[in-house]
């Protein structure tokens, strides 16, 4: 029962301490709020950048054109061989007649030109999706070895440059989030340390009356936990409502629908949980370290 009494008393004392030292508590909360808002913005930007790059990568495909004299039986054989390649995720066939109808709808000029021709000059094709965008080159080379395949194009050179840019952007945004989390932890922790340091005489008195280290530390740990949680409330609310409103105002995309944004749910809920965990954990550890290190307990 004693551990439960200590736990209950620690929680009670942490609430009392927040109101008793209101100005210092507010300083910690404001610091937490500002830094966690920055973290929230960084997470939103990073996740959306990664979502956009992943979406663009999935749209990179190998376009395979077949020899002009390829018959239906050979087309089925070629499709079967392409599907057997380990790096291939999906294969979609489009006949030259389908190409002809599609291109006639592009413009009146193409329509008139194709109607004028007695034979269809277009080729049967496959659109091949790969498991990993880095497999495009290897897949194209494997497909070219198949008899009846005329070309296998994926934008060689440009695609490699695009993938490199995507990787740099992903790495940069992830580093930004990590750096902001570290800075957030540092600022919140140091603000809480200052709060506790100003109350060193209170801790010394508790030591003199025979309180154990655990009994002294626990109220401060819970206080740090509460300060972190309270400081995360505004960033959480701003993230949920701000992102949902922004998403609806923009119609779920940027640049006239070219860049699609990640849907609010469950994204904002996961982000909110991350912010609450960061605030709570940093607050707890900041308090624990301050009591142990600065007050020599």
mmCIF file of C-alpha atoms in Angstrom:
data_model
loop_
_atom_site.group_PDB
_atom_site.id
_atom_site.type_symbol
_atom_site.label_atom_id
_atom_site.label_comp_id
_atom_site.label_asym_id
_atom_site.label_seq_id
_atom_site.Cartn_x
_atom_site.Cartn_y
_atom_site.Cartn_z
ATOM 1 C CA UNK A 1 0.000 0.000 0.000
ATOM 2 C CA UNK A 2 2.893 2.374 0.700
ATOM 3 C CA UNK A 3 3.956 2.593 -2.975
ATOM 4 C CA UNK A 4 0.374 3.528 -3.909
ATOM 5 C CA UNK A 5 0.292 6.207 -1.191
ATOM 6 C CA UNK A 6 3.567 7.646 -2.477
ATOM 7 C CA UNK A 7 2.257 7.565 -6.047
ATOM 8 C CA UNK A 8 -1.042 9.224 -5.151
ATOM 9 C CA UNK A 9 0.697 11.862 -3.011
ATOM 10 C CA UNK A 10 3.199 12.562 -5.820
ATOM 11 C CA UNK A 11 0.417 13.138 -8.352
ATOM 12 C CA UNK A 12 -1.447 15.375 -5.896
ATOM 13 C CA UNK A 13 1.681 17.371 -5.067
ATOM 14 C CA UNK A 14 2.560 17.804 -8.757
ATOM 15 C CA UNK A 15 -0.817 19.457 -9.423
ATOM 16 C CA UNK A 16 -0.396 21.703 -6.381
ATOM 17 C CA UNK A 17 3.129 22.621 -7.442
ATOM 18 C CA UNK A 18 2.021 23.719 -10.923
ATOM 19 C CA UNK A 19 -0.449 26.232 -9.443
ATOM 20 C CA UNK A 20 1.834 27.245 -6.578
ATOM 21 C CA UNK A 21 4.657 28.074 -9.003
ATOM 22 C CA UNK A 22 2.352 29.343 -11.738
ATOM 23 C CA UNK A 23 4.735 31.789 -13.433
ATOM 24 C CA UNK A 24 7.521 29.218 -13.763
ATOM 25 C CA UNK A 25 5.045 26.574 -14.891
ATOM 26 C CA UNK A 26 3.711 28.925 -17.561
ATOM 27 C CA UNK A 27 7.252 29.513 -18.818
ATOM 28 C CA UNK A 28 7.711 25.772 -19.270
ATOM 29 C CA UNK A 29 4.312 25.395 -20.948
ATOM 30 C CA UNK A 30 4.925 28.294 -23.363
ATOM 31 C CA UNK A 31 8.346 26.903 -24.274
ATOM 32 C CA UNK A 32 6.813 23.470 -24.875
ATOM 33 C CA UNK A 33 3.993 24.941 -26.955
ATOM 34 C CA UNK A 34 6.230 26.988 -29.244
ATOM 35 C CA UNK A 35 8.764 24.242 -29.885
ATOM 36 C CA UNK A 36 6.116 21.541 -30.375
ATOM 37 C CA UNK A 37 4.309 23.787 -32.862
ATOM 38 C CA UNK A 38 7.532 23.879 -34.885
ATOM 39 C CA UNK A 39 7.804 20.105 -34.631
ATOM 40 C CA UNK A 40 4.170 19.748 -35.770
ATOM 41 C CA UNK A 41 4.822 21.935 -38.821
ATOM 42 C CA UNK A 42 7.965 19.969 -39.641
ATOM 43 C CA UNK A 43 6.108 16.645 -39.353
ATOM 44 C CA UNK A 44 3.270 17.860 -41.598
ATOM 45 C CA UNK A 45 5.718 19.105 -44.238
ATOM 46 C CA UNK A 46 7.893 15.979 -44.048
ATOM 47 C CA UNK A 47 5.054 13.462 -44.269
ATOM 48 C CA UNK A 48 3.474 15.295 -47.205
ATOM 49 C CA UNK A 49 6.799 15.599 -49.048
ATOM 50 C CA UNK A 50 7.423 11.870 -48.582
ATOM 51 C CA UNK A 51 3.841 11.094 -49.631
ATOM 52 C CA UNK A 52 4.203 13.139 -52.818
ATOM 53 C CA UNK A 53 7.576 11.612 -53.719
ATOM 54 C CA UNK A 54 6.280 8.079 -53.055
ATOM 55 C CA UNK A 55 3.232 8.776 -55.243
ATOM 56 C CA UNK A 56 5.401 10.117 -58.059
ATOM 57 C CA UNK A 57 7.743 7.145 -57.787
ATOM 58 C CA UNK A 58 4.815 4.727 -58.158
ATOM 59 C CA UNK A 59 3.841 6.461 -61.413
ATOM 60 C CA UNK A 60 7.251 5.779 -62.961
ATOM 61 C CA UNK A 61 6.809 2.813 -65.298
ATOM 62 C CA UNK A 62 8.475 0.963 -68.167
ATOM 63 C CA UNK A 63 6.612 1.376 -71.471
ATOM 64 C CA UNK A 64 7.168 -1.645 -73.714
ATOM 65 C CA UNK A 65 6.446 -1.530 -77.457
ATOM 66 C CA UNK A 66 6.169 -4.756 -79.438
ATOM 67 C CA UNK A 67 7.245 -5.582 -82.983
ATOM 68 C CA UNK A 68 4.725 -4.575 -85.618
ATOM 69 C CA UNK A 69 4.058 -8.110 -86.833
ATOM 70 C CA UNK A 70 3.420 -9.553 -83.330
ATOM 71 C CA UNK A 71 0.262 -11.675 -83.274
ATOM 72 C CA UNK A 72 -2.119 -12.305 -80.383
ATOM 73 C CA UNK A 73 -0.485 -15.596 -79.403
ATOM 74 C CA UNK A 74 2.970 -13.987 -79.171
ATOM 75 C CA UNK A 75 1.518 -11.075 -77.193
ATOM 76 C CA UNK A 76 0.251 -13.514 -74.556
ATOM 77 C CA UNK A 77 3.637 -15.261 -74.463
ATOM 78 C CA UNK A 78 5.476 -11.944 -74.058
ATOM 79 C CA UNK A 79 3.098 -10.858 -71.290
ATOM 80 C CA UNK A 80 3.666 -14.144 -69.461
ATOM 81 C CA UNK A 81 7.449 -13.728 -69.681
ATOM 82 C CA UNK A 82 7.314 -10.140 -68.407
ATOM 83 C CA UNK A 83 5.196 -11.178 -65.417
ATOM 84 C CA UNK A 84 7.785 -13.811 -64.493
ATOM 85 C CA UNK A 85 10.478 -11.146 -63.967
ATOM 86 C CA UNK A 86 11.010 -10.813 -60.187
ATOM 87 C CA UNK A 87 11.056 -7.006 -60.161
ATOM 88 C CA UNK A 88 7.714 -6.648 -61.983
ATOM 89 C CA UNK A 89 4.640 -5.736 -59.925
ATOM 90 C CA UNK A 90 1.993 -5.280 -62.608
ATOM 91 C CA UNK A 91 1.586 -5.436 -66.399
ATOM 92 C CA UNK A 92 -1.133 -3.619 -68.361
ATOM 93 C CA UNK A 93 -1.652 -4.326 -72.071
ATOM 94 C CA UNK A 94 -2.863 -1.721 -74.588
ATOM 95 C CA UNK A 95 -3.443 -2.684 -78.198
ATOM 96 C CA UNK A 96 -2.562 -0.495 -81.149
ATOM 97 C CA UNK A 97 -6.289 -0.029 -81.808
ATOM 98 C CA UNK A 98 -6.775 1.306 -78.289
ATOM 99 C CA UNK A 99 -3.831 3.652 -78.871
ATOM 100 C CA UNK A 100 -5.421 4.776 -82.149
ATOM 101 C CA UNK A 101 -8.763 5.613 -80.524
ATOM 102 C CA UNK A 102 -7.044 7.410 -77.630
ATOM 103 C CA UNK A 103 -4.805 9.490 -79.902
ATOM 104 C CA UNK A 104 -7.698 10.445 -82.171
ATOM 105 C CA UNK A 105 -9.313 12.093 -79.148
ATOM 106 C CA UNK A 106 -6.231 14.215 -78.471
ATOM 107 C CA UNK A 107 -6.852 16.664 -81.312
ATOM 108 C CA UNK A 108 -8.692 17.123 -84.598
ATOM 109 C CA UNK A 109 -5.396 17.077 -86.486
ATOM 110 C CA UNK A 110 -4.456 13.622 -85.154
ATOM 111 C CA UNK A 111 -7.976 12.425 -85.798
ATOM 112 C CA UNK A 112 -7.834 13.523 -89.434
ATOM 113 C CA UNK A 113 -4.324 12.085 -89.918
ATOM 114 C CA UNK A 114 -5.171 8.649 -88.511
ATOM 115 C CA UNK A 115 -8.396 8.518 -90.522
ATOM 116 C CA UNK A 116 -6.426 9.316 -93.667
ATOM 117 C CA UNK A 117 -4.004 6.400 -93.140
ATOM 118 C CA UNK A 118 -5.107 3.044 -94.509
ATOM 119 C CA UNK A 119 -3.126 1.088 -91.888
ATOM 120 C CA UNK A 120 -2.588 1.653 -88.186
ATOM 121 C CA UNK A 121 1.004 2.918 -87.717
ATOM 122 C CA UNK A 122 0.935 2.463 -83.932
ATOM 123 C CA UNK A 123 2.292 -0.481 -81.940
ATOM 124 C CA UNK A 124 0.880 -2.802 -79.304
ATOM 125 C CA UNK A 125 2.332 -2.048 -75.865
ATOM 126 C CA UNK A 126 2.611 -2.974 -72.220
ATOM 127 C CA UNK A 127 2.891 -0.606 -69.269
ATOM 128 C CA UNK A 128 5.018 -2.305 -66.626
ATOM 129 C CA UNK A 129 5.016 -1.273 -62.960
ATOM 130 C CA UNK A 130 7.968 -2.376 -60.818
ATOM 131 C CA UNK A 131 8.146 -3.298 -57.133
ATOM 132 C CA UNK A 132 10.840 -0.710 -56.441
ATOM 133 C CA UNK A 133 11.512 2.391 -58.520
ATOM 134 C CA UNK A 134 15.238 1.595 -58.439
ATOM 135 C CA UNK A 135 14.481 -1.574 -60.424
ATOM 136 C CA UNK A 136 13.390 0.317 -63.542
ATOM 137 C CA UNK A 137 16.721 0.020 -65.333
ATOM 138 C CA UNK A 138 17.212 -3.680 -64.569
ATOM 139 C CA UNK A 139 13.604 -4.458 -65.533
ATOM 140 C CA UNK A 140 13.868 -2.605 -68.855
ATOM 141 C CA UNK A 141 17.034 -4.522 -69.743
ATOM 142 C CA UNK A 142 15.401 -7.863 -68.898
ATOM 143 C CA UNK A 143 12.325 -7.055 -70.986
ATOM 144 C CA UNK A 144 14.474 -6.096 -73.998
ATOM 145 C CA UNK A 145 15.866 -9.640 -74.022
ATOM 146 C CA UNK A 146 12.404 -11.045 -74.751
ATOM 147 C CA UNK A 147 11.805 -11.913 -78.391
ATOM 148 C CA UNK A 148 9.168 -9.694 -79.999
ATOM 149 C CA UNK A 149 9.939 -6.622 -77.852
ATOM 150 C CA UNK A 150 11.002 -3.600 -79.891
ATOM 151 C CA UNK A 151 11.681 -1.041 -77.126
ATOM 152 C CA UNK A 152 11.436 -0.752 -73.350
ATOM 153 C CA UNK A 153 11.616 2.890 -72.264
ATOM 154 C CA UNK A 154 11.363 4.458 -68.827
ATOM 155 C CA UNK A 155 13.041 7.845 -69.299
ATOM 156 C CA UNK A 156 16.590 6.651 -68.706
ATOM 157 C CA UNK A 157 18.831 9.313 -67.205
ATOM 158 C CA UNK A 158 16.045 11.684 -66.237
ATOM 159 C CA UNK A 159 14.432 9.083 -63.976
ATOM 160 C CA UNK A 160 17.713 8.396 -62.154
ATOM 161 C CA UNK A 161 18.138 12.137 -61.552
ATOM 162 C CA UNK A 162 14.545 12.368 -60.327
ATOM 163 C CA UNK A 163 15.036 9.465 -57.912
ATOM 164 C CA UNK A 164 18.210 11.090 -56.556
ATOM 165 C CA UNK A 165 16.315 14.338 -55.957
ATOM 166 C CA UNK A 166 13.516 12.452 -54.193
ATOM 167 C CA UNK A 167 16.026 10.719 -51.910
ATOM 168 C CA UNK A 168 17.742 14.019 -51.052
ATOM 169 C CA UNK A 169 14.390 15.683 -50.271
ATOM 170 C CA UNK A 170 13.296 12.770 -48.067
ATOM 171 C CA UNK A 171 16.584 12.728 -46.165
ATOM 172 C CA UNK A 172 16.572 16.511 -45.714
ATOM 173 C CA UNK A 173 13.011 16.614 -44.368
ATOM 174 C CA UNK A 174 13.613 13.694 -41.982
ATOM 175 C CA UNK A 175 16.783 15.374 -40.689
ATOM 176 C CA UNK A 176 14.797 18.580 -40.174
ATOM 177 C CA UNK A 177 12.220 16.771 -38.039
ATOM 178 C CA UNK A 178 14.904 14.970 -36.036
ATOM 179 C CA UNK A 179 16.832 18.224 -35.455
ATOM 180 C CA UNK A 180 13.689 20.026 -34.298
ATOM 181 C CA UNK A 181 12.820 17.193 -31.911
ATOM 182 C CA UNK A 182 16.332 17.376 -30.422
ATOM 183 C CA UNK A 183 16.076 21.173 -30.069
ATOM 184 C CA UNK A 184 12.615 20.789 -28.553
ATOM 185 C CA UNK A 185 13.901 18.267 -26.030
ATOM 186 C CA UNK A 186 16.805 20.576 -25.148
ATOM 187 C CA UNK A 187 14.657 23.700 -24.681
ATOM 188 C CA UNK A 188 11.874 22.014 -22.731
ATOM 189 C CA UNK A 189 14.337 20.114 -20.564
ATOM 190 C CA UNK A 190 16.352 23.237 -19.722
ATOM 191 C CA UNK A 191 13.240 25.289 -18.977
ATOM 192 C CA UNK A 192 12.052 22.620 -16.551
ATOM 193 C CA UNK A 193 15.537 22.447 -15.018
ATOM 194 C CA UNK A 194 15.373 26.189 -14.298
ATOM 195 C CA UNK A 195 11.953 25.719 -12.748
ATOM 196 C CA UNK A 196 13.231 22.993 -10.437
ATOM 197 C CA UNK A 197 16.490 24.782 -9.649
ATOM 198 C CA UNK A 198 14.516 27.759 -8.342
ATOM 199 C CA UNK A 199 12.923 25.374 -5.843
ATOM 200 C CA UNK A 200 16.128 23.793 -4.540
ATOM 201 C CA UNK A 201 15.447 24.982 -0.992
ATOM 202 C CA UNK A 202 12.125 23.118 -1.048
ATOM 203 C CA UNK A 203 13.959 19.928 -2.034
ATOM 204 C CA UNK A 204 16.619 20.456 0.633
ATOM 205 C CA UNK A 205 13.913 20.713 3.292
ATOM 206 C CA UNK A 206 12.361 17.466 2.060
ATOM 207 C CA UNK A 207 15.756 15.817 2.380
ATOM 208 C CA UNK A 208 16.239 17.125 5.914
ATOM 209 C CA UNK A 209 12.914 15.721 7.107
ATOM 210 C CA UNK A 210 13.948 12.268 5.882
ATOM 211 C CA UNK A 211 12.100 11.928 2.580
ATOM 212 C CA UNK A 212 13.516 9.264 0.261
ATOM 213 C CA UNK A 213 14.924 10.046 -3.156
ATOM 214 C CA UNK A 214 11.921 8.438 -4.844
ATOM 215 C CA UNK A 215 9.457 10.424 -2.755
ATOM 216 C CA UNK A 216 11.272 13.640 -3.697
ATOM 217 C CA UNK A 217 11.709 12.884 -7.398
ATOM 218 C CA UNK A 218 8.253 11.522 -8.210
ATOM 219 C CA UNK A 219 6.285 14.800 -7.753
ATOM 220 C CA UNK A 220 8.758 16.579 -10.047
ATOM 221 C CA UNK A 221 8.609 13.793 -12.624
ATOM 222 C CA UNK A 222 4.811 13.941 -12.668
ATOM 223 C CA UNK A 223 4.979 17.720 -12.792
ATOM 224 C CA UNK A 224 7.261 17.525 -15.843
ATOM 225 C CA UNK A 225 4.858 15.021 -17.411
ATOM 226 C CA UNK A 226 1.875 17.338 -16.863
ATOM 227 C CA UNK A 227 3.737 20.410 -18.129
ATOM 228 C CA UNK A 228 4.722 18.518 -21.273
ATOM 229 C CA UNK A 229 1.153 17.305 -21.873
ATOM 230 C CA UNK A 230 -0.351 20.766 -21.268
ATOM 231 C CA UNK A 231 2.266 22.329 -23.539
ATOM 232 C CA UNK A 232 1.308 19.869 -26.301
ATOM 233 C CA UNK A 233 -2.419 20.686 -26.210
ATOM 234 C CA UNK A 234 -2.246 23.809 -28.401
ATOM 235 C CA UNK A 235 0.039 22.159 -31.006
ATOM 236 C CA UNK A 236 -2.303 19.153 -31.102
ATOM 237 C CA UNK A 237 -5.405 21.314 -31.599
ATOM 238 C CA UNK A 238 -3.588 23.467 -34.173
ATOM 239 C CA UNK A 239 -2.449 20.355 -36.049
ATOM 240 C CA UNK A 240 -5.880 18.714 -36.144
ATOM 241 C CA UNK A 241 -8.009 21.729 -37.041
ATOM 242 C CA UNK A 242 -5.316 23.580 -38.982
ATOM 243 C CA UNK A 243 -4.539 20.654 -41.263
ATOM 244 C CA UNK A 244 -8.172 19.641 -41.794
ATOM 245 C CA UNK A 245 -9.218 23.224 -42.641
ATOM 246 C CA UNK A 246 -6.149 23.723 -44.863
ATOM 247 C CA UNK A 247 -6.785 20.417 -46.642
ATOM 248 C CA UNK A 248 -10.401 21.342 -47.354
ATOM 249 C CA UNK A 249 -9.527 24.882 -48.492
ATOM 250 C CA UNK A 250 -6.916 23.545 -50.924
ATOM 251 C CA UNK A 251 -9.156 20.768 -52.129
ATOM 252 C CA UNK A 252 -6.667 18.122 -51.013
ATOM 253 C CA UNK A 253 -3.949 19.185 -53.433
ATOM 254 C CA UNK A 254 -1.476 21.854 -54.508
ATOM 255 C CA UNK A 255 -0.482 23.291 -57.907
ATOM 256 C CA UNK A 256 -3.939 22.910 -59.448
ATOM 257 C CA UNK A 257 -4.353 19.287 -58.406
ATOM 258 C CA UNK A 258 -0.913 18.126 -59.528
ATOM 259 C CA UNK A 259 0.470 17.556 -56.011
ATOM 260 C CA UNK A 260 -1.916 15.513 -53.869
ATOM 261 C CA UNK A 261 -1.774 15.959 -50.096
ATOM 262 C CA UNK A 262 -2.094 13.134 -47.593
ATOM 263 C CA UNK A 263 -5.635 12.744 -46.209
ATOM 264 C CA UNK A 264 -6.236 14.240 -42.717
ATOM 265 C CA UNK A 265 -7.393 10.995 -41.105
ATOM 266 C CA UNK A 266 -5.722 9.134 -39.535
ATOM 267 C CA UNK A 267 -2.634 11.307 -40.210
ATOM 268 C CA UNK A 268 -3.544 14.133 -37.778
ATOM 269 C CA UNK A 269 -4.338 11.605 -35.033
ATOM 270 C CA UNK A 270 -0.934 9.914 -35.357
ATOM 271 C CA UNK A 271 0.782 13.319 -35.400
ATOM 272 C CA UNK A 272 -1.124 14.375 -32.274
ATOM 273 C CA UNK A 273 -0.040 11.214 -30.453
ATOM 274 C CA UNK A 274 3.586 11.877 -31.437
ATOM 275 C CA UNK A 275 3.385 15.455 -30.097
ATOM 276 C CA UNK A 276 1.840 14.307 -26.816
ATOM 277 C CA UNK A 277 4.477 11.598 -26.382
ATOM 278 C CA UNK A 278 7.326 14.032 -27.105
ATOM 279 C CA UNK A 279 5.937 16.578 -24.637
ATOM 280 C CA UNK A 280 5.294 14.018 -21.907
ATOM 281 C CA UNK A 281 8.558 12.073 -22.246
ATOM 282 C CA UNK A 282 10.774 15.157 -22.520
ATOM 283 C CA UNK A 283 8.986 16.735 -19.547
ATOM 284 C CA UNK A 284 9.471 13.640 -17.388
ATOM 285 C CA UNK A 285 13.108 13.099 -18.250
ATOM 286 C CA UNK A 286 13.889 16.797 -18.025
ATOM 287 C CA UNK A 287 12.510 16.913 -14.508
ATOM 288 C CA UNK A 288 14.221 13.682 -13.430
ATOM 289 C CA UNK A 289 17.612 14.843 -14.735
ATOM 290 C CA UNK A 290 17.267 18.276 -13.154
ATOM 291 C CA UNK A 291 16.508 16.867 -9.721
ATOM 292 C CA UNK A 292 19.332 14.325 -9.926
ATOM 293 C CA UNK A 293 22.067 16.360 -11.592
ATOM 294 C CA UNK A 294 21.624 19.921 -10.460
ATOM 295 C CA UNK A 295 20.424 19.305 -6.930
ATOM 296 C CA UNK A 296 22.710 16.320 -6.239
ATOM 297 C CA UNK A 297 20.007 13.968 -5.144
#
